[in-house]
PDB file of C-alpha atoms in Angstrom:
ATOM      1  CA  MET L 524      22.950  -5.232 -11.151  1.00 45.00           C
ATOM      2  CA  ALA L 525      19.038  -5.064 -12.312  1.00 47.00           C
ATOM      3  CA  HIS L 526      18.266  -7.339  -8.847  1.00 51.00           C
ATOM      4  CA  THR L 527      20.743  -4.597  -6.928  1.00 51.00           C
ATOM      5  CA  SER L 528      18.360  -1.545  -8.481  1.00 55.00           C
ATOM      6  CA  GLY L 529      15.810  -3.413  -7.609  1.00 57.00           C
ATOM      7  CA  ASN L 530      16.375  -4.133  -3.830  1.00 62.00           C
ATOM      8  CA  THR L 531      17.770  -0.543  -3.738  1.00 60.00           C
ATOM      9  CA  MET L 532      14.246   0.623  -4.763  1.00 59.00           C
ATOM     10  CA  MET L 533      12.117  -1.465  -2.281  1.00 62.00           C
ATOM     11  CA  LYS L 534      14.292  -0.417   0.586  1.00 61.00           C
ATOM     12  CA  TRP L 535      14.031   2.966   0.169  1.00 61.00           C
ATOM     13  CA  LEU L 536      10.501   2.603  -0.726  1.00 62.00           C
ATOM     14  CA  VAL L 537       9.820   0.321   2.581  1.00 65.00           C
ATOM     15  CA  ALA L 538      10.698   2.987   4.312  1.00 61.00           C
ATOM     16  CA  ALA L 539       9.114   5.894   2.758  1.00 62.00           C
ATOM     17  CA  LEU L 540       5.364   3.839   3.952  1.00 61.00           C
ATOM     18  CA  VAL L 541       6.719   3.092   7.445  1.00 61.00           C
ATOM     19  CA  ILE L 542       7.243   7.122   7.615  1.00 55.00           C
ATOM     20  CA  ALA L 543       4.363   7.432   6.290  1.00 58.00           C
ATOM     21  CA  PHE L 544       2.104   5.244   8.802  1.00 57.00           C
ATOM     22  CA  LEU L 545       3.916   6.861  11.380  1.00 53.00           C
ATOM     23  CA  GLY L 546       2.810  10.038  10.370  1.00 53.00           C
ATOM     24  CA  GLY L 547       6.283  11.264  10.203  1.00 50.00           C
ATOM     25  CA  GLU L 548       6.051  14.868  10.133  1.00 52.00           C
ATOM     26  CA  VAL L 549       9.340  15.373   8.052  1.00 52.00           C
ATOM     27  CA  ALA L 550       8.935  13.267   5.322  1.00 54.00           C
ATOM     28  CA  GLN L 551       7.036  14.438   2.544  1.00 68.00           C
ATOM     29  CA  ALA L 552       4.158  12.102   0.411  1.00 73.00           C
ATOM     30  CA  VAL L 553       5.733  10.589  -2.146  1.00 79.00           C
ATOM     31  CA  VAL L 554       3.026   9.691  -5.293  1.00 84.00           C
ATOM     32  CA  ILE L 555       3.703   5.462  -5.376  1.00 83.00           C
ATOM     33  CA  CYS L 556       1.959   3.824  -7.603  1.00 86.00           C
ATOM     34  CA  ASN L 557      -1.159   6.719  -7.962  1.00 88.00           C
ATOM     35  CA  ILE L 558      -1.385   6.969  -4.208  1.00 86.00           C
ATOM     36  CA  ASN L 559      -0.533   9.833  -1.893  1.00 84.00           C
ATOM     37  CA  THR L 560       1.177   8.579   0.812  1.00 79.00           C
ATOM     38  CA  ASP L 561       0.145  11.552   2.846  1.00 84.00           C
ATOM     39  CA  ASN L 562      -3.494   9.009   2.366  1.00 87.00           C
ATOM     40  CA  LEU L 563      -2.720   5.831   3.134  1.00 84.00           C
ATOM     41  CA  GLY L 564      -4.256   6.276   6.258  1.00 89.00           C
ATOM     42  CA  VAL L 565      -8.074   5.613   5.952  1.00 93.00           C
ATOM     43  CA  CYS L 566      -6.887   2.404   4.531  1.00 94.00           C
ATOM     44  CA  ARG L 567      -5.139   1.103   7.323  1.00 91.00           C
ATOM     45  CA  ALA L 568      -8.005  -0.159  10.088  1.00 94.00           C
ATOM     46  CA  ALA L 569      -8.916  -2.496   6.859  1.00 95.00           C
ATOM     47  CA  VAL L 570      -5.462  -4.190   5.530  1.00 91.00           C
ATOM     48  CA  THR L 571      -4.732  -5.354   9.589  1.00 89.00           C
ATOM     49  CA  GLY L 572      -5.209  -8.313  11.764  1.00 86.00           C
ATOM     50  CA  ASN L 573      -7.055 -10.988  11.522  1.00 86.00           C
ATOM     51  CA  ARG L 574      -9.692 -10.393  10.670  1.00 90.00           C
ATOM     52  CA  PRO L 575     -10.061  -6.329   9.584  1.00 94.00           C
ATOM     53  CA  PRO L 576     -13.060  -4.071   8.777  1.00 95.00           C
ATOM     54  CA  PRO L 577     -13.951  -3.446   5.496  1.00 96.00           C
ATOM     55  CA  PRO L 578     -12.468  -0.487   3.934  1.00 96.00           C
ATOM     56  CA  ASN L 579     -14.543   2.609   3.959  1.00 96.00           C
ATOM     57  CA  LYS L 580     -15.139   5.282   1.632  1.00 96.00           C
ATOM     58  CA  GLN L 581     -12.154   6.606   2.124  1.00 95.00           C
ATOM     59  CA  CYS L 582     -10.141   4.144   1.504  1.00 95.00           C
ATOM     60  CA  CYS L 583     -12.114   2.555  -2.003  1.00 96.00           C
ATOM     61  CA  ALA L 584     -11.833   6.030  -3.245  1.00 95.00           C
ATOM     62  CA  LEU L 585      -7.790   5.829  -2.258  1.00 93.00           C
ATOM     63  CA  VAL L 586      -7.827   1.921  -3.559  1.00 93.00           C
ATOM     64  CA  ARG L 587      -9.977   3.249  -7.820  1.00 93.00           C
ATOM     65  CA  GLY L 588      -7.883   5.494  -7.928  1.00 92.00           C
ATOM     66  CA  ALA L 589      -4.997   3.800  -7.191  1.00 90.00           C
ATOM     67  CA  ASN L 590      -2.727   1.215 -10.210  1.00 89.00           C
ATOM     68  CA  ILE L 591      -2.974  -2.165  -9.062  1.00 85.00           C
ATOM     69  CA  PRO L 592      -0.581  -4.094 -10.762  1.00 87.00           C
ATOM     70  CA  CYS L 593       1.198  -1.532 -10.118  1.00 86.00           C
ATOM     71  CA  LEU L 594       1.194  -2.629  -5.893  1.00 83.00           C
ATOM     72  CA  CYS L 595       1.556  -6.017  -6.680  1.00 85.00           C
ATOM     73  CA  THR L 596       5.001  -5.509  -7.715  1.00 87.00           C
ATOM     74  CA  TYR L 597       5.370  -3.780  -4.164  1.00 84.00           C
ATOM     75  CA  LYS L 598       3.750  -6.995  -1.636  1.00 84.00           C
ATOM     76  CA  SER L 599       5.587  -8.824  -0.364  1.00 87.00           C
ATOM     77  CA  ALA L 600       7.138  -5.081   1.269  1.00 85.00           C
ATOM     78  CA  LEU L 601       4.309  -4.928   3.115  1.00 82.00           C
ATOM     79  CA  PRO L 602       4.161  -7.067   6.064  1.00 85.00           C
ATOM     80  CA  ALA L 603       7.268  -4.728   7.310  1.00 81.00           C
ATOM     81  CA  LEU L 604       4.387  -1.795   8.068  1.00 76.00           C
ATOM     82  CA  GLY L 605       2.817  -4.673   9.756  1.00 79.00           C
ATOM     83  CA  ILE L 606      -0.086  -4.817   6.523  1.00 84.00           C
ATOM     84  CA  ASN L 607      -1.507  -8.444   5.666  1.00 88.00           C
ATOM     85  CA  PRO L 608      -1.062  -8.650   1.866  1.00 87.00           C
ATOM     86  CA  ALA L 609      -3.633 -10.889   2.165  1.00 89.00           C
ATOM     87  CA  ASN L 610      -6.078  -7.668   3.288  1.00 91.00           C
ATOM     88  CA  ALA L 611      -4.304  -5.612   1.231  1.00 89.00           C
ATOM     89  CA  LEU L 612      -5.011  -7.763  -2.151  1.00 88.00           C
ATOM     90  CA  ALA L 613      -8.278  -8.391  -1.508  1.00 91.00           C
ATOM     91  CA  LEU L 614      -9.094  -3.975  -1.510  1.00 93.00           C
ATOM     92  CA  PRO L 615     -10.094  -3.822  -4.707  1.00 93.00           C
ATOM     93  CA  GLY L 616     -12.974  -6.666  -4.830  1.00 94.00           C
ATOM     94  CA  LYS L 617     -14.729  -5.249  -1.202  1.00 95.00           C
ATOM     95  CA  CYS L 618     -15.220  -1.956  -3.128  1.00 96.00           C
ATOM     96  CA  GLY L 619     -16.316  -3.276  -6.101  1.00 94.00           C
ATOM     97  CA  MET L 620     -13.498  -3.260  -8.373  1.00 93.00           C
ATOM     98  CA  LYS L 621     -11.770  -7.146 -10.047  1.00 87.00           C
ATOM     99  CA  LYS L 622      -9.556  -8.842  -7.983  1.00 82.00           C
ATOM    100  CA  PRO L 623      -5.962  -8.056  -8.983  1.00 78.00           C
ATOM    101  CA  PRO L 624      -4.401 -10.928 -10.955  1.00 79.00           C
ATOM    102  CA  CYS L 625      -0.785 -11.118  -8.486  1.00 79.00           C
TER     103      CYS L 625
END
């Protein structure tokens, strides 16, 4: 039963993140791992593509406020959002933080 609950939660998370990334005006912000989904766009360039640019100051500020271990649990959902998980998990290190253990 817990596995089904986890799958349902993951589907809701992906749906919320997709809406947030696409800039859905109807969607309300969701806070996931201490990150307001309305703010995810500041890191978009740094987590997509094969050779992303370094994160900007706004992105690093967002990453510094995030619960990184919590974010690690969602890394399997990132490709569905067009996010390269390796790029996303490299953000803390690029922002002068410890790299996540996940």
